[in-house]
């Protein structure tokens, strides 16, 4: 008994202390609720089931001009918040949400409805408002009233359009969109942008752009930094980027890179600022681009072909004025080099076998030329010998990792790519024409082979004519 009595007495002060703390806590909680309501960005009011206004926040006052003292306690909305002619319909639409039997409504929270109401400003003007009406129930589910969060209908529609635009751009937009934070890390990217950059959207999130872009990264980051500073490019810009292929791989010393890894992206940049907070610090930058690689390559190819056709035509006209056919052959070499190769070597088949150097373009080959008229000691399996033996063009690439490659082939030290074309005329192979490119250039492709063969046909015709005239 004694112990039980002590326990009761020991608990009594704590219970009284807890009851004494309950009232201040509730007052503080009500103050917090009032602060939250007044700090809302949306205008807000609440009515009970009799239609009497019970809450009205500062945002509603700023939007409609009615103060909380004027609004709270009013029985009904007619004559002040809505016209008398609209009061019954507005009251019905508000309270039917509270009386709804089914609390689950598609497209919103419990019993939530979206309506548009023509509210009256304190100065008498009518303003169309877009409102979200939500029921308030007690613990047993009985309706107590509704609260209404509203804003100008046009502003709400603008916000919804902006959200829809954002979703559309980051969804199935016909152009790439990448959002970067102020640290230039990817925060959002759509599928087309990820496909153009050769990675998956998930792998890009949170990563710096340097993880995916090699050559051209400096220009891209510079454009993004200017955009973050409020000075984005005013016109779309063309960025040639080389996509990273992995650690330790790059696109070449001059950013050439493999053709399939280079992209021409017509890009625009937009600074992203918060529409809610007037913060001068931007949220990031949007990079919007369209992959124009195919169109650019087609255009470049057409321009290159026009230039090469022009060079062939000019060389033919100049060669027609040469009295010596051998000089005409060398002239074809000079006209073939611009935009095509750094060096050209003209070797003809010797009487005792092997190849004899008869011309070089440019003549000195950087001071390391083979004396013209002497046999060139090519090793077995040399691309020039293969071209002569097989009668077909032969392409070869050394690469920067093979420093002795050019020397072993008796070519200038800076040569890294070679194209050896047989000189054919009247069913015979007269020799080989070799074109050389340095490390800053791409390797010869099939279109280059076709152009090299066109030049070789003209050179071979001139050499054959020189031999025919010399045999007389």
Short mmCIF file of C-alpha atoms in Angstrom, two decimals, residues 130-427:
data_model
loop_
_atom_site.label_atom_id
_atom_site.label_comp_id
_atom_site.label_asym_id
_atom_site.label_seq_id
_atom_site.Cartn_x
_atom_site.Cartn_y
_atom_site.Cartn_z
CA UNK A 130 -7.40 29.41 -60.00
CA UNK A 131 -7.99 27.72 -56.66
CA UNK A 132 -7.26 24.34 -55.11
CA UNK A 133 -9.97 23.43 -52.61
CA UNK A 134 -9.21 20.74 -50.00
CA UNK A 135 -11.55 19.41 -47.28
CA UNK A 136 -10.74 19.53 -43.56
CA UNK A 137 -12.07 16.64 -41.45
CA UNK A 138 -11.96 15.70 -37.79
CA UNK A 139 -10.52 12.46 -36.44
CA UNK A 140 -13.71 10.60 -37.27
CA UNK A 141 -13.80 11.81 -40.86
CA UNK A 142 -16.62 14.31 -40.43
CA UNK A 143 -16.24 17.51 -42.47
CA UNK A 144 -15.20 20.65 -40.58
CA UNK A 145 -14.77 22.91 -43.58
CA UNK A 146 -12.46 23.52 -46.51
CA UNK A 147 -9.36 25.52 -47.18
CA UNK A 148 -8.68 27.22 -50.48
CA UNK A 149 -5.20 28.03 -51.86
CA UNK A 150 -5.47 30.30 -54.87
CA UNK A 151 -3.60 32.54 -57.24
CA UNK A 152 -4.24 34.46 -60.43
CA UNK A 153 -5.43 32.08 -63.12
CA UNK A 154 -3.08 33.48 -65.76
CA UNK A 155 -0.10 33.23 -63.41
CA UNK A 156 -1.02 29.67 -62.53
CA UNK A 157 -1.39 28.78 -66.19
CA UNK A 158 1.99 30.37 -66.92
CA UNK A 159 3.54 28.29 -64.15
CA UNK A 160 1.93 25.13 -65.48
CA UNK A 161 3.13 25.95 -68.98
CA UNK A 162 6.66 26.48 -67.67
CA UNK A 163 6.56 23.15 -65.88
CA UNK A 164 5.17 21.46 -68.98
CA UNK A 165 7.87 23.10 -71.10
CA UNK A 166 10.54 21.89 -68.69
CA UNK A 167 9.16 18.36 -68.76
CA UNK A 168 8.94 18.44 -72.54
CA UNK A 169 12.48 19.71 -73.03
CA UNK A 170 13.86 17.08 -70.67
CA UNK A 171 11.68 14.43 -72.28
CA UNK A 172 11.28 13.75 -75.99
CA UNK A 173 12.39 17.13 -77.33
CA UNK A 174 13.87 17.09 -80.86
CA UNK A 175 17.09 18.66 -79.54
CA UNK A 176 19.53 17.95 -76.74
CA UNK A 177 19.12 19.68 -73.38
CA UNK A 178 21.65 19.55 -70.54
CA UNK A 179 21.34 21.45 -67.26
CA UNK A 180 24.53 22.24 -65.36
CA UNK A 181 24.85 23.65 -61.84
CA UNK A 182 27.18 26.58 -61.03
CA UNK A 183 30.02 24.04 -60.58
CA UNK A 184 29.40 22.84 -64.16
CA UNK A 185 28.21 19.43 -63.03
CA UNK A 186 25.32 17.78 -64.85
CA UNK A 187 22.05 17.91 -62.90
CA UNK A 188 19.60 16.96 -65.66
CA UNK A 189 19.87 15.74 -69.24
CA UNK A 190 17.41 14.45 -71.80
CA UNK A 191 17.80 11.32 -73.87
CA UNK A 192 18.80 13.04 -77.10
CA UNK A 193 21.64 14.92 -75.40
CA UNK A 194 22.92 11.77 -73.73
CA UNK A 195 22.81 9.94 -77.07
CA UNK A 196 24.74 12.72 -78.81
CA UNK A 197 27.42 12.61 -76.10
CA UNK A 198 27.61 8.82 -76.21
CA UNK A 199 26.63 8.06 -72.59
CA UNK A 200 23.50 7.17 -70.64
CA UNK A 201 21.57 9.89 -68.77
CA UNK A 202 22.11 8.16 -65.42
CA UNK A 203 25.89 8.06 -65.88
CA UNK A 204 25.99 11.83 -66.52
CA UNK A 205 24.18 12.99 -63.38
CA UNK A 206 26.49 14.74 -60.93
CA UNK A 207 29.53 14.36 -63.17
CA UNK A 208 31.64 17.21 -64.63
CA UNK A 209 31.56 17.71 -68.37
CA UNK A 210 35.24 16.80 -68.59
CA UNK A 211 34.23 13.17 -68.03
CA UNK A 212 32.49 13.07 -71.41
CA UNK A 213 34.12 15.74 -73.59
CA UNK A 214 37.74 15.89 -74.71
CA UNK A 215 38.82 18.43 -77.31
CA UNK A 216 36.49 21.45 -77.32
CA UNK A 217 35.84 21.31 -73.56
CA UNK A 218 37.46 24.72 -72.98
CA UNK A 219 35.09 26.43 -75.43
CA UNK A 220 32.06 24.70 -73.89
CA UNK A 221 33.00 25.57 -70.31
CA UNK A 222 33.79 29.15 -71.31
CA UNK A 223 30.32 29.55 -72.85
CA UNK A 224 28.68 28.10 -69.71
CA UNK A 225 30.71 30.36 -67.41
CA UNK A 226 29.76 33.45 -69.42
CA UNK A 227 26.13 32.31 -69.24
CA UNK A 228 26.32 31.95 -65.43
CA UNK A 229 27.78 35.47 -65.31
CA UNK A 230 24.76 36.79 -67.22
CA UNK A 231 26.50 37.13 -70.58
CA UNK A 232 25.40 34.16 -72.69
CA UNK A 233 26.17 34.06 -76.42
CA UNK A 234 23.47 36.01 -78.22
CA UNK A 235 23.47 33.77 -81.28
CA UNK A 236 23.72 29.99 -81.65
CA UNK A 237 27.34 28.87 -81.81
CA UNK A 238 28.89 25.84 -83.48
CA UNK A 239 30.97 23.73 -81.12
CA UNK A 240 33.14 20.91 -82.45
CA UNK A 241 33.62 18.48 -79.58
CA UNK A 242 35.56 15.25 -79.39
CA UNK A 243 33.84 12.72 -77.15
CA UNK A 244 35.99 11.05 -74.54
CA UNK A 245 36.64 7.39 -75.22
CA UNK A 246 37.96 6.49 -71.79
CA UNK A 247 40.93 7.07 -69.55
CA UNK A 248 44.20 7.46 -71.40
CA UNK A 249 42.55 8.02 -74.79
CA UNK A 250 42.31 11.33 -76.55
CA UNK A 251 41.43 12.84 -79.86
CA UNK A 252 44.94 13.58 -81.05
CA UNK A 253 47.28 16.50 -80.34
CA UNK A 254 45.21 18.93 -82.38
CA UNK A 255 41.84 17.57 -81.34
CA UNK A 256 41.15 15.80 -84.59
CA UNK A 257 40.05 12.51 -83.03
CA UNK A 258 38.34 9.69 -84.87
CA UNK A 259 35.60 11.08 -87.16
CA UNK A 260 32.88 9.06 -85.42
CA UNK A 261 33.83 10.62 -82.03
CA UNK A 262 33.68 14.23 -83.20
CA UNK A 263 30.41 16.13 -83.04
CA UNK A 264 29.34 19.48 -84.40
CA UNK A 265 26.74 20.80 -81.96
CA UNK A 266 24.84 23.99 -82.81
CA UNK A 267 24.43 25.32 -79.28
CA UNK A 268 22.55 27.94 -77.33
CA UNK A 269 22.93 28.78 -73.64
CA UNK A 270 20.38 30.09 -71.11
CA UNK A 271 20.94 31.20 -67.54
CA UNK A 272 18.63 29.57 -65.00
CA UNK A 273 17.29 31.75 -62.17
CA UNK A 274 14.77 30.98 -59.48
CA UNK A 275 11.23 32.22 -60.28
CA UNK A 276 10.35 32.09 -56.57
CA UNK A 277 13.27 33.78 -54.82
CA UNK A 278 14.84 36.94 -56.13
CA UNK A 279 18.32 35.53 -55.56
CA UNK A 280 21.06 37.03 -57.75
CA UNK A 281 22.98 33.74 -57.66
CA UNK A 282 21.87 31.61 -60.66
CA UNK A 283 20.72 28.04 -60.23
CA UNK A 284 22.83 26.97 -63.20
CA UNK A 285 22.82 27.09 -66.98
CA UNK A 286 20.96 25.24 -69.70
CA UNK A 287 22.86 24.00 -72.73
CA UNK A 288 20.48 23.45 -75.65
CA UNK A 289 21.96 22.01 -78.81
CA UNK A 290 21.28 20.16 -82.03
CA UNK A 291 23.65 17.64 -83.53
CA UNK A 292 24.58 19.00 -86.96
CA UNK A 293 27.50 16.63 -87.50
CA UNK A 294 26.05 14.82 -90.50
CA UNK A 295 25.00 17.99 -92.30
CA UNK A 296 28.37 19.61 -91.61
CA UNK A 297 30.29 16.59 -92.83
CA UNK A 298 28.21 16.46 -96.01
CA UNK A 299 28.85 20.15 -96.58
CA UNK A 300 32.57 19.81 -95.86
CA UNK A 301 32.80 16.82 -98.15
CA UNK A 302 31.10 18.69 -100.99
CA UNK A 303 33.36 21.73 -100.51
CA UNK A 304 36.45 19.50 -100.39
CA UNK A 305 35.41 17.74 -103.57
CA UNK A 306 34.82 21.05 -105.36
CA UNK A 307 38.27 22.25 -104.33
CA UNK A 308 39.94 19.03 -105.45
CA UNK A 309 38.15 19.10 -108.81
CA UNK A 310 39.30 22.69 -109.21
CA UNK A 311 42.90 21.69 -108.44
CA UNK A 312 42.79 18.87 -110.96
CA UNK A 313 41.44 21.23 -113.61
CA UNK A 314 44.06 23.89 -112.84
CA UNK A 315 46.84 21.30 -112.91
CA UNK A 316 45.68 19.98 -116.30
CA UNK A 317 45.63 23.48 -117.79
CA UNK A 318 49.08 24.27 -116.41
CA UNK A 319 50.51 20.92 -117.53
CA UNK A 320 49.26 21.56 -121.06
CA UNK A 321 51.77 24.42 -121.34
CA UNK A 322 54.77 22.31 -120.24
CA UNK A 323 57.03 21.26 -123.14
CA UNK A 324 58.50 18.40 -121.08
CA UNK A 325 55.97 15.72 -120.00
CA UNK A 326 58.10 14.97 -116.91
CA UNK A 327 57.73 18.58 -115.79
CA UNK A 328 53.98 18.22 -116.30
CA UNK A 329 53.97 15.15 -114.03
CA UNK A 330 55.80 17.07 -111.28
CA UNK A 331 53.40 19.97 -111.74
CA UNK A 332 50.50 17.63 -110.96
CA UNK A 333 52.19 16.80 -107.63
CA UNK A 334 52.42 20.46 -106.65
CA UNK A 335 48.74 21.10 -107.37
CA UNK A 336 47.64 17.94 -105.55
CA UNK A 337 49.23 18.76 -102.16
CA UNK A 338 47.20 21.80 -100.92
CA UNK A 339 44.64 20.59 -98.39
CA UNK A 340 45.50 16.95 -99.12
CA UNK A 341 48.97 16.04 -97.87
CA UNK A 342 52.27 17.53 -96.70
CA UNK A 343 54.58 15.57 -98.99
CA UNK A 344 54.44 13.71 -102.30
CA UNK A 345 57.08 11.26 -103.59
CA UNK A 346 57.25 10.12 -107.22
CA UNK A 347 59.05 6.83 -107.80
CA UNK A 348 59.22 4.95 -111.12
CA UNK A 349 60.12 1.34 -111.79
CA UNK A 350 63.83 0.99 -112.59
CA UNK A 351 65.24 -1.12 -115.41
CA UNK A 352 67.10 -3.32 -112.91
CA UNK A 353 64.11 -3.61 -110.61
CA UNK A 354 63.19 -1.59 -107.55
CA UNK A 355 62.01 2.02 -107.57
CA UNK A 356 63.86 5.15 -108.65
CA UNK A 357 63.06 8.55 -107.18
CA UNK A 358 62.42 11.09 -109.93
CA UNK A 359 60.58 13.89 -108.07
CA UNK A 360 59.55 15.15 -104.63
CA UNK A 361 57.12 17.84 -103.56
CA UNK A 362 58.10 20.02 -101.81
CA UNK A 363 61.53 19.55 -103.33
CA UNK A 364 63.67 19.46 -100.19
CA UNK A 365 61.42 17.40 -97.90
CA UNK A 366 62.61 19.58 -95.00
CA UNK A 367 66.27 19.02 -95.94
CA UNK A 368 66.10 15.23 -95.96
CA UNK A 369 65.49 14.31 -99.54
CA UNK A 370 66.67 11.35 -101.60
CA UNK A 371 68.72 12.36 -104.61
CA UNK A 372 66.55 12.21 -107.71
CA UNK A 373 67.56 9.62 -110.26
CA UNK A 374 68.89 7.17 -107.65
CA UNK A 375 67.27 3.94 -106.54
CA UNK A 376 65.39 4.09 -103.25
CA UNK A 377 66.37 1.26 -100.89
CA UNK A 378 62.91 0.30 -99.72
CA UNK A 379 62.77 -2.75 -97.44
CA UNK A 380 60.71 -5.77 -98.40
CA UNK A 381 57.00 -5.30 -97.79
CA UNK A 382 57.19 -1.52 -98.13
CA UNK A 383 53.76 0.03 -99.00
CA UNK A 384 55.15 1.54 -102.22
CA UNK A 385 56.45 -1.87 -103.35
CA UNK A 386 53.13 -3.46 -102.43
CA UNK A 387 51.27 -0.88 -104.53
CA UNK A 388 53.50 -1.63 -107.53
CA UNK A 389 53.34 -5.40 -107.13
CA UNK A 390 49.58 -5.60 -106.54
CA UNK A 391 48.50 -2.67 -108.69
CA UNK A 392 46.18 -1.27 -105.98
CA UNK A 393 46.44 1.67 -103.55
CA UNK A 394 47.93 0.90 -100.13
CA UNK A 395 47.26 2.94 -96.98
CA UNK A 396 49.54 2.86 -93.91
CA UNK A 397 49.54 4.59 -90.52
CA UNK A 398 52.41 4.71 -88.05
CA UNK A 399 51.06 6.63 -85.07
CA UNK A 400 52.86 8.71 -82.46
CA UNK A 401 53.88 5.63 -80.47
CA UNK A 402 56.09 4.38 -83.32
CA UNK A 403 58.76 7.05 -83.55
CA UNK A 404 60.98 5.03 -85.93
CA UNK A 405 58.16 4.14 -88.29
CA UNK A 406 58.80 6.98 -90.79
CA UNK A 407 62.56 6.45 -90.68
CA UNK A 408 62.21 2.72 -91.33
CA UNK A 409 60.13 3.51 -94.40
CA UNK A 410 62.61 6.17 -95.58
CA UNK A 411 60.08 8.95 -95.23
CA UNK A 412 60.30 12.36 -93.48
CA UNK A 413 60.36 12.00 -89.67
CA UNK A 414 57.07 13.85 -89.16
CA UNK A 415 55.12 11.52 -91.46
CA UNK A 416 52.48 9.38 -89.73
CA UNK A 417 49.99 8.55 -92.50
CA UNK A 418 50.83 7.34 -96.01
CA UNK A 419 48.96 6.61 -99.22
CA UNK A 420 50.83 4.76 -101.98
CA UNK A 421 49.10 4.69 -105.37
CA UNK A 422 50.35 2.73 -108.40
CA UNK A 423 51.08 4.65 -111.61
CA UNK A 424 49.20 2.81 -114.33
CA UNK A 425 49.13 3.60 -118.03
CA UNK A 426 48.35 1.43 -121.08
CA UNK A 427 48.01 -1.67 -118.91
#
